[in-house]
Short mmCIF file of C-alpha atoms in Angstrom, two decimals:
data_model
loop_
_atom_site.label_atom_id
_atom_site.label_comp_id
_atom_site.label_asym_id
_atom_site.label_seq_id
_atom_site.Cartn_x
_atom_site.Cartn_y
_atom_site.Cartn_z
CA UNK A 1 0.00 0.00 0.00
CA UNK A 2 1.36 3.41 -1.00
CA UNK A 3 0.04 6.64 0.59
CA UNK A 4 1.08 9.87 2.27
CA UNK A 5 1.89 9.03 5.86
CA UNK A 6 0.14 11.57 8.08
CA UNK A 7 -2.22 11.68 11.05
CA UNK A 8 -5.27 11.36 8.82
CA UNK A 9 -3.96 8.14 7.29
CA UNK A 10 -2.91 6.72 10.67
CA UNK A 11 -6.41 7.19 12.08
CA UNK A 12 -7.79 5.00 9.27
CA UNK A 13 -5.34 2.10 9.56
CA UNK A 14 -6.83 -1.12 10.95
CA UNK A 15 -5.06 -4.35 11.90
CA UNK A 16 -5.41 -7.45 9.76
CA UNK A 17 -4.83 -11.15 10.31
CA UNK A 18 -1.27 -10.56 9.05
CA UNK A 19 1.16 -7.65 9.56
CA UNK A 20 1.32 -5.30 6.59
CA UNK A 21 3.25 -2.20 5.50
CA UNK A 22 2.09 1.21 4.34
CA UNK A 23 4.81 3.00 2.39
CA UNK A 24 5.11 6.77 2.17
CA UNK A 25 4.65 8.21 -1.31
CA UNK A 26 6.85 11.21 -0.48
CA UNK A 27 9.99 9.53 0.96
CA UNK A 28 11.26 6.25 -0.41
CA UNK A 29 11.95 3.73 2.35
CA UNK A 30 9.74 5.43 4.96
CA UNK A 31 6.86 3.19 6.05
CA UNK A 32 4.45 2.17 8.80
CA UNK A 33 4.24 -1.44 9.95
CA UNK A 34 0.70 -2.36 11.07
CA UNK A 35 0.90 -5.35 13.43
CA UNK A 36 -1.82 -7.91 14.12
CA UNK A 37 -2.11 -6.52 17.67
CA UNK A 38 -3.01 -3.14 16.25
CA UNK A 39 0.29 -1.52 17.25
CA UNK A 40 1.76 0.79 14.63
CA UNK A 41 5.49 1.53 14.28
CA UNK A 42 7.40 3.81 11.96
CA UNK A 43 10.19 2.05 10.06
CA UNK A 44 12.90 2.91 7.55
CA UNK A 45 14.09 0.64 4.77
CA UNK A 46 17.50 2.15 4.07
CA UNK A 47 18.76 -0.54 1.67
CA UNK A 48 17.44 -3.64 -0.13
CA UNK A 49 16.39 -6.08 2.58
CA UNK A 50 17.64 -3.80 5.39
CA UNK A 51 15.24 -1.96 7.62
CA UNK A 52 15.03 -0.76 11.22
CA UNK A 53 12.42 0.59 13.58
CA UNK A 54 12.28 4.35 14.04
CA UNK A 55 9.73 4.52 16.84
CA UNK A 56 6.14 3.94 17.89
CA UNK A 57 3.25 5.79 16.32
CA UNK A 58 1.92 8.14 18.99
CA UNK A 59 5.34 8.59 20.54
CA UNK A 60 6.69 10.20 17.38
CA UNK A 61 4.69 12.33 14.99
CA UNK A 62 4.75 11.45 11.28
CA UNK A 63 6.91 14.52 10.65
CA UNK A 64 9.46 13.55 13.34
CA UNK A 65 9.59 9.97 12.06
CA UNK A 66 10.04 11.13 8.45
CA UNK A 67 12.98 13.36 9.51
CA UNK A 68 14.63 10.41 11.27
CA UNK A 69 14.11 8.27 8.20
CA UNK A 70 15.81 10.95 6.08
CA UNK A 71 18.81 10.91 8.44
CA UNK A 72 19.04 7.11 8.31
CA UNK A 73 18.96 7.07 4.52
CA UNK A 74 21.55 9.86 4.42
CA UNK A 75 23.84 7.80 6.66
CA UNK A 76 23.34 4.76 4.41
CA UNK A 77 24.34 6.81 1.35
CA UNK A 78 27.54 7.84 3.22
CA UNK A 79 28.30 4.18 3.88
CA UNK A 80 27.23 4.31 7.55
CA UNK A 81 24.99 1.45 8.58
CA UNK A 82 22.20 3.02 10.73
CA UNK A 83 21.98 -0.15 12.83
CA UNK A 84 25.67 -0.01 13.67
CA UNK A 85 25.42 3.72 14.41
CA UNK A 86 22.57 3.01 16.83
CA UNK A 87 24.80 0.56 18.70
CA UNK A 88 27.17 3.41 19.52
CA UNK A 89 25.44 4.78 22.64
CA UNK A 90 25.22 8.50 23.23
CA UNK A 91 26.85 7.77 26.57
CA UNK A 92 30.20 7.80 24.75
CA UNK A 93 29.74 11.51 24.07
CA UNK A 94 32.04 13.13 26.63
CA UNK A 95 29.50 15.57 28.08
CA UNK A 96 26.80 12.90 28.38
CA UNK A 97 29.24 10.48 29.98
CA UNK A 98 30.43 13.03 32.56
CA UNK A 99 26.98 14.34 33.48
CA UNK A 100 25.04 11.07 33.49
CA UNK A 101 27.58 8.43 34.44
CA UNK A 102 30.89 9.61 35.82
CA UNK A 103 29.50 12.64 37.68
CA UNK A 104 27.09 10.69 39.93
CA UNK A 105 29.75 8.03 40.52
CA UNK A 106 32.58 10.39 41.49
CA UNK A 107 30.37 12.42 43.83
CA UNK A 108 29.31 9.23 45.62
CA UNK A 109 32.71 7.51 45.81
CA UNK A 110 35.23 10.34 46.16
CA UNK A 111 35.27 12.81 49.05
CA UNK A 112 36.35 15.59 46.65
CA UNK A 113 33.97 14.33 43.96
CA UNK A 114 31.97 17.55 43.62
CA UNK A 115 35.16 19.59 43.19
CA UNK A 116 36.54 17.06 40.68
CA UNK A 117 33.33 17.19 38.65
CA UNK A 118 33.36 21.00 38.69
CA UNK A 119 37.02 21.00 37.57
CA UNK A 120 36.28 18.71 34.60
CA UNK A 121 33.28 20.76 33.51
CA UNK A 122 35.00 24.14 33.77
CA UNK A 123 38.23 23.00 32.11
CA UNK A 124 37.17 20.59 29.37
CA UNK A 125 33.51 21.03 28.42
CA UNK A 126 34.16 23.98 26.14
CA UNK A 127 36.74 22.05 24.13
CA UNK A 128 35.54 18.44 24.32
CA UNK A 129 31.89 18.29 25.38
CA UNK A 130 30.51 17.16 21.99
CA UNK A 131 33.31 14.73 21.16
CA UNK A 132 33.18 10.98 21.63
CA UNK A 133 35.43 9.73 24.42
CA UNK A 134 37.80 7.99 22.01
CA UNK A 135 38.19 11.23 20.03
CA UNK A 136 39.82 13.02 22.98
CA UNK A 137 43.35 12.39 21.79
CA UNK A 138 46.76 13.24 23.24
CA UNK A 139 47.18 15.82 20.46
CA UNK A 140 43.95 17.63 21.39
CA UNK A 141 44.79 17.71 25.10
CA UNK A 142 48.35 18.93 24.44
CA UNK A 143 46.94 21.77 22.32
CA UNK A 144 44.61 22.61 25.22
CA UNK A 145 47.62 22.36 27.54
CA UNK A 146 49.59 24.84 25.42
CA UNK A 147 46.71 27.32 25.42
CA UNK A 148 46.49 27.14 29.21
CA UNK A 149 50.22 27.74 29.57
CA UNK A 150 49.97 30.77 27.28
CA UNK A 151 47.16 32.06 29.49
CA UNK A 152 49.57 32.06 32.43
CA UNK A 153 48.09 29.03 34.22
CA UNK A 154 50.60 27.26 36.48
CA UNK A 155 51.83 23.83 35.30
CA UNK A 156 50.82 22.32 38.66
CA UNK A 157 47.23 23.49 38.12
CA UNK A 158 47.19 22.15 34.56
CA UNK A 159 48.51 18.82 35.80
CA UNK A 160 45.71 18.56 38.36
CA UNK A 161 43.17 19.26 35.62
CA UNK A 162 44.64 16.57 33.36
CA UNK A 163 44.80 14.05 36.22
CA UNK A 164 41.06 14.58 36.79
CA UNK A 165 40.36 14.12 33.06
CA UNK A 166 42.49 10.97 32.78
CA UNK A 167 40.80 9.47 35.85
CA UNK A 168 37.37 9.94 34.26
CA UNK A 169 38.50 8.27 31.02
CA UNK A 170 40.05 5.41 32.99
CA UNK A 171 36.60 4.80 34.44
CA UNK A 172 35.07 4.87 30.96
CA UNK A 173 37.51 2.14 29.91
CA UNK A 174 36.80 0.15 33.09
CA UNK A 175 33.07 0.31 32.32
CA UNK A 176 33.66 -0.94 28.76
CA UNK A 177 32.65 2.27 27.00
CA UNK A 178 36.01 2.44 25.21
CA UNK A 179 38.49 -0.34 24.52
CA UNK A 180 41.66 1.68 25.12
CA UNK A 181 42.50 4.70 27.23
CA UNK A 182 42.71 7.61 24.72
CA UNK A 183 45.26 9.48 26.87
CA UNK A 184 47.48 6.58 27.97
CA UNK A 185 50.53 8.20 26.30
CA UNK A 186 49.88 11.70 27.62
CA UNK A 187 52.59 12.87 30.00
CA UNK A 188 52.17 15.50 32.70
CA UNK A 189 54.34 18.59 32.81
CA UNK A 190 57.49 18.21 34.82
CA UNK A 191 57.36 20.18 38.04
CA UNK A 192 60.12 21.57 40.17
CA UNK A 193 59.20 20.20 43.60
CA UNK A 194 61.98 22.22 45.20
CA UNK A 195 60.29 25.54 44.58
CA UNK A 196 60.29 28.13 47.33
CA UNK A 197 58.09 27.23 50.28
CA UNK A 198 56.10 30.05 51.80
CA UNK A 199 56.30 30.23 55.59
CA UNK A 200 56.27 33.04 58.12
CA UNK A 201 59.42 34.58 59.48
CA UNK A 202 59.54 35.21 63.21
CA UNK A 203 58.68 38.85 62.59
CA UNK A 204 55.75 37.96 60.28
CA UNK A 205 54.36 35.45 62.75
CA UNK A 206 54.51 38.05 65.50
CA UNK A 207 52.74 40.60 63.27
CA UNK A 208 50.06 38.02 62.43
CA UNK A 209 49.42 37.28 66.10
CA UNK A 210 49.30 40.99 66.93
CA UNK A 211 46.84 41.56 64.06
CA UNK A 212 44.62 38.75 65.35
CA UNK A 213 44.63 40.24 68.87
CA UNK A 214 43.96 43.71 67.49
CA UNK A 215 41.03 42.43 65.45
CA UNK A 216 39.55 40.83 68.54
CA UNK A 217 39.85 44.08 70.49
CA UNK A 218 38.22 46.04 67.67
CA UNK A 219 35.28 43.61 67.66
CA UNK A 220 34.87 44.01 71.41
CA UNK A 221 34.91 47.82 71.17
CA UNK A 222 32.38 47.76 68.34
CA UNK A 223 30.09 45.52 70.40
CA UNK A 224 30.31 47.97 73.35
CA UNK A 225 29.50 50.90 71.07
CA UNK A 226 26.57 49.03 69.56
CA UNK A 227 25.18 48.12 72.98
CA UNK A 228 25.48 51.73 74.21
CA UNK A 229 23.47 52.80 71.18
CA UNK A 230 20.86 50.09 71.85
CA UNK A 231 20.73 50.88 75.58
CA UNK A 232 19.87 54.52 74.88
CA UNK A 233 16.94 53.37 72.78
CA UNK A 234 15.76 50.63 75.14
CA UNK A 235 16.60 47.91 72.61
CA UNK A 236 17.65 44.43 73.66
CA UNK A 237 21.41 44.29 74.14
CA UNK A 238 23.69 42.02 72.13
CA UNK A 239 25.79 39.47 74.07
CA UNK A 240 28.94 41.04 75.50
CA UNK A 241 32.28 39.90 74.06
CA UNK A 242 34.37 41.07 77.02
CA UNK A 243 34.51 37.75 78.85
CA UNK A 244 35.05 35.59 75.78
CA UNK A 245 38.48 34.21 74.89
CA UNK A 246 37.72 34.56 71.17
CA UNK A 247 35.27 36.89 69.46
CA UNK A 248 34.72 34.46 66.56
CA UNK A 249 36.25 31.52 64.70
CA UNK A 250 39.17 33.21 62.90
CA UNK A 251 41.82 33.37 65.62
CA UNK A 252 41.34 29.80 66.91
CA UNK A 253 41.35 28.52 63.32
CA UNK A 254 44.63 30.26 62.53
CA UNK A 255 46.34 29.18 65.75
CA UNK A 256 45.19 25.58 65.39
CA UNK A 257 46.37 25.44 61.77
CA UNK A 258 49.79 26.83 62.72
CA UNK A 259 50.18 24.13 65.36
CA UNK A 260 48.80 21.10 63.53
CA UNK A 261 49.37 21.60 59.80
CA UNK A 262 45.78 20.64 59.03
CA UNK A 263 44.62 21.22 55.49
CA UNK A 264 41.79 23.72 55.19
CA UNK A 265 39.25 21.00 54.35
CA UNK A 266 40.46 18.91 57.28
CA UNK A 267 40.09 21.88 59.60
CA UNK A 268 36.57 22.64 58.38
CA UNK A 269 35.53 18.98 58.77
CA UNK A 270 37.06 18.57 62.24
CA UNK A 271 34.58 17.34 64.85
CA UNK A 272 34.84 17.10 68.63
CA UNK A 273 34.84 13.32 68.28
CA UNK A 274 38.18 13.72 66.47
CA UNK A 275 39.74 15.43 69.52
CA UNK A 276 41.06 13.33 72.39
CA UNK A 277 41.96 15.68 75.24
CA UNK A 278 43.21 12.82 77.43
CA UNK A 279 45.95 11.84 74.97
CA UNK A 280 46.27 15.36 73.49
CA UNK A 281 45.66 14.01 69.99
CA UNK A 282 43.67 15.09 66.98
CA UNK A 283 42.57 12.48 64.43
CA UNK A 284 42.12 13.15 60.73
CA UNK A 285 39.90 10.33 59.48
CA UNK A 286 40.42 8.60 56.16
CA UNK A 287 37.10 9.98 54.93
CA UNK A 288 38.49 13.49 55.25
CA UNK A 289 42.23 13.00 54.56
CA UNK A 290 43.43 13.73 51.05
CA UNK A 291 45.20 10.38 50.72
CA UNK A 292 42.29 8.50 52.30
CA UNK A 293 44.37 7.34 55.27
CA UNK A 294 43.66 8.14 58.90
CA UNK A 295 46.44 9.94 60.77
CA UNK A 296 46.90 11.16 64.33
CA UNK A 297 48.43 14.54 65.18
CA UNK A 298 49.75 15.31 68.68
CA UNK A 299 48.40 18.55 70.11
CA UNK A 300 50.85 20.92 71.80
CA UNK A 301 49.97 23.21 74.72
CA UNK A 302 48.78 26.10 72.55
CA UNK A 303 46.56 23.83 70.44
CA UNK A 304 45.03 22.28 73.58
CA UNK A 305 44.42 25.73 75.10
CA UNK A 306 42.73 26.94 71.90
CA UNK A 307 40.48 23.87 71.63
CA UNK A 308 39.50 23.76 75.30
CA UNK A 309 38.73 27.50 75.36
CA UNK A 310 36.76 27.32 72.14
CA UNK A 311 34.73 24.30 73.29
CA UNK A 312 33.87 25.95 76.62
CA UNK A 313 32.90 29.12 74.80
CA UNK A 314 30.76 27.69 71.99
CA UNK A 315 29.36 24.51 73.49
CA UNK A 316 29.03 23.10 69.95
CA UNK A 317 28.33 19.38 69.86
CA UNK A 318 29.57 18.26 66.43
CA UNK A 319 31.81 20.42 64.27
CA UNK A 320 34.65 22.16 66.09
CA UNK A 321 34.08 25.19 63.88
CA UNK A 322 30.41 25.13 62.84
CA UNK A 323 29.00 27.69 60.45
CA UNK A 324 25.95 29.78 61.34
CA UNK A 325 23.81 26.97 59.90
CA UNK A 326 25.59 24.37 62.09
CA UNK A 327 27.26 22.86 59.01
CA UNK A 328 30.97 22.81 58.20
CA UNK A 329 32.66 25.96 56.94
CA UNK A 330 33.15 26.42 53.22
CA UNK A 331 35.32 29.54 53.02
CA UNK A 332 36.97 32.12 55.27
CA UNK A 333 38.72 33.99 52.46
CA UNK A 334 37.34 37.43 53.32
CA UNK A 335 38.37 37.32 56.99
CA UNK A 336 41.77 35.80 56.13
CA UNK A 337 42.59 38.43 53.49
CA UNK A 338 41.61 41.15 55.94
CA UNK A 339 43.93 39.90 58.67
CA UNK A 340 46.85 39.52 56.23
CA UNK A 341 46.39 43.11 55.12
CA UNK A 342 46.31 44.24 58.74
CA UNK A 343 49.53 42.29 59.45
CA UNK A 344 51.18 43.63 56.27
CA UNK A 345 51.86 40.12 54.97
CA UNK A 346 51.73 39.60 51.20
CA UNK A 347 51.42 36.53 48.96
CA UNK A 348 50.54 34.19 51.79
CA UNK A 349 47.67 31.72 51.35
CA UNK A 350 45.76 29.86 54.05
CA UNK A 351 47.44 26.66 52.82
CA UNK A 352 50.80 28.28 53.60
CA UNK A 353 49.99 27.90 57.31
CA UNK A 354 50.48 24.20 56.65
CA UNK A 355 53.87 24.96 55.05
CA UNK A 356 54.69 27.11 58.09
CA UNK A 357 53.95 24.20 60.41
CA UNK A 358 56.15 21.82 58.40
CA UNK A 359 58.95 24.33 57.94
CA UNK A 360 59.21 25.03 61.66
CA UNK A 361 59.36 21.29 62.38
CA UNK A 362 62.22 20.78 59.92
CA UNK A 363 64.08 23.82 61.24
CA UNK A 364 63.68 22.33 64.72
CA UNK A 365 65.58 19.24 63.44
CA UNK A 366 62.53 16.96 63.27
CA UNK A 367 63.31 14.17 60.79
CA UNK A 368 61.54 14.30 57.42
CA UNK A 369 59.72 10.98 57.81
CA UNK A 370 58.06 12.23 61.01
CA UNK A 371 57.10 15.43 59.20
CA UNK A 372 55.68 13.32 56.37
CA UNK A 373 53.53 11.35 58.81
CA UNK A 374 52.26 14.51 60.53
CA UNK A 375 51.36 16.13 57.21
CA UNK A 376 49.75 12.98 55.82
CA UNK A 377 51.94 12.84 52.69
CA UNK A 378 51.67 9.49 50.92
CA UNK A 379 54.94 10.18 49.08
CA UNK A 380 58.17 11.32 50.74
CA UNK A 381 58.90 13.37 47.61
CA UNK A 382 56.31 15.90 48.75
CA UNK A 383 58.02 16.22 52.13
CA UNK A 384 61.48 16.61 50.59
CA UNK A 385 60.47 20.13 49.57
CA UNK A 386 61.29 21.14 53.14
CA UNK A 387 64.68 19.43 53.27
CA UNK A 388 66.62 22.60 52.39
CA UNK A 389 65.39 24.19 55.61
CA UNK A 390 67.71 21.90 57.57
CA UNK A 391 71.01 22.88 55.92
CA UNK A 392 73.10 21.67 58.84
CA UNK A 393 72.56 18.07 57.71
CA UNK A 394 73.97 18.79 54.26
CA UNK A 395 76.82 20.79 55.75
CA UNK A 396 77.64 17.94 58.10
CA UNK A 397 77.67 15.46 55.22
CA UNK A 398 80.03 17.58 53.13
CA UNK A 399 82.27 18.22 56.12
CA UNK A 400 82.93 14.51 56.41
CA UNK A 401 84.82 14.64 53.11
CA UNK A 402 87.59 16.55 54.82
CA UNK A 403 89.84 14.08 56.57
CA UNK A 404 92.63 14.76 58.99
CA UNK A 405 95.10 13.94 56.22
CA UNK A 406 93.76 16.54 53.78
CA UNK A 407 96.57 18.57 52.30
CA UNK A 408 95.13 21.91 53.32
CA UNK A 409 95.47 21.04 57.00
CA UNK A 410 99.10 19.86 56.79
#
């Protein structure tokens, strides 16, 4: 039967005791199969003896089905078998794979999953989102890498981006979406791990502590002024800050970081269950630690004083430093930048408090393996960045080359 396939025709089609076809008189190969059950499906015959289902009548309109049939026939003319093309799932499109498959997995199974997903989207979607996974070649990524370098992005940052990308593609291979890892031959940029470590000099540390104390005093004076204003107007007074050890979270956070070397995320996630006052120990659980391994950090006298004072002051039950919503902190950038400006300290990040902790340990002749354990480094290479801060060890080693029989001493 040959007719124009449209809604009017479809409404007239009735099942028979055998399936039959109604072919479109406008597009060769486009047809409707009428089944004995009465179900109607759009189909495309794209070559002699080769046909495939487009979709159910009622789910697709005749116009939508005709357009799909045109695409199938166009693929067949190009030598692409529509059935084989259908076997290639859209999941292998990079954007679809990341959003629908890898994204949900990484958020569930990796503690930094949300940040990893955000990194992949912000760095690679613009360049690769519509490409199939296997099309993301070493050449394409190295071109992207070059563009990032020319934009002034640090090699260490670019490496972290590429590591996140390669991890996602490794998962695609593990799940059978690609046979081979498309970036298996891609090498990361070489990094100089002996770059300068930022830590506070004695003078800078003193200025930072003075700035923290000054900030606290300013907060107390402002609270007094505010309460005088409210008292004159018979308003309810705000709680006094005079008898508190700390006016807010900033000073205890800074002091604890300087004395423990906690990463910012570890500090924000710290709970009172992680603090053992009897053994003077703080525990960073594997769920929070960057390397996924639990570690224990001894607490010195200042750290204990800060924690005990803060607990007595806040009475918080879960997080050591809860936000206003009783959740963990997300950022303290504004307060931190303000205190650095007040202390006249430049180019010093919050993470550098961790470097300060490690640097002071090394300069106090603590061995590097102990420093590694305290910092939670999985690789001693990371800790070796601080080795130059203990120059007496190198000097002692070189001095041993001079023997009593050396000519210069004769």
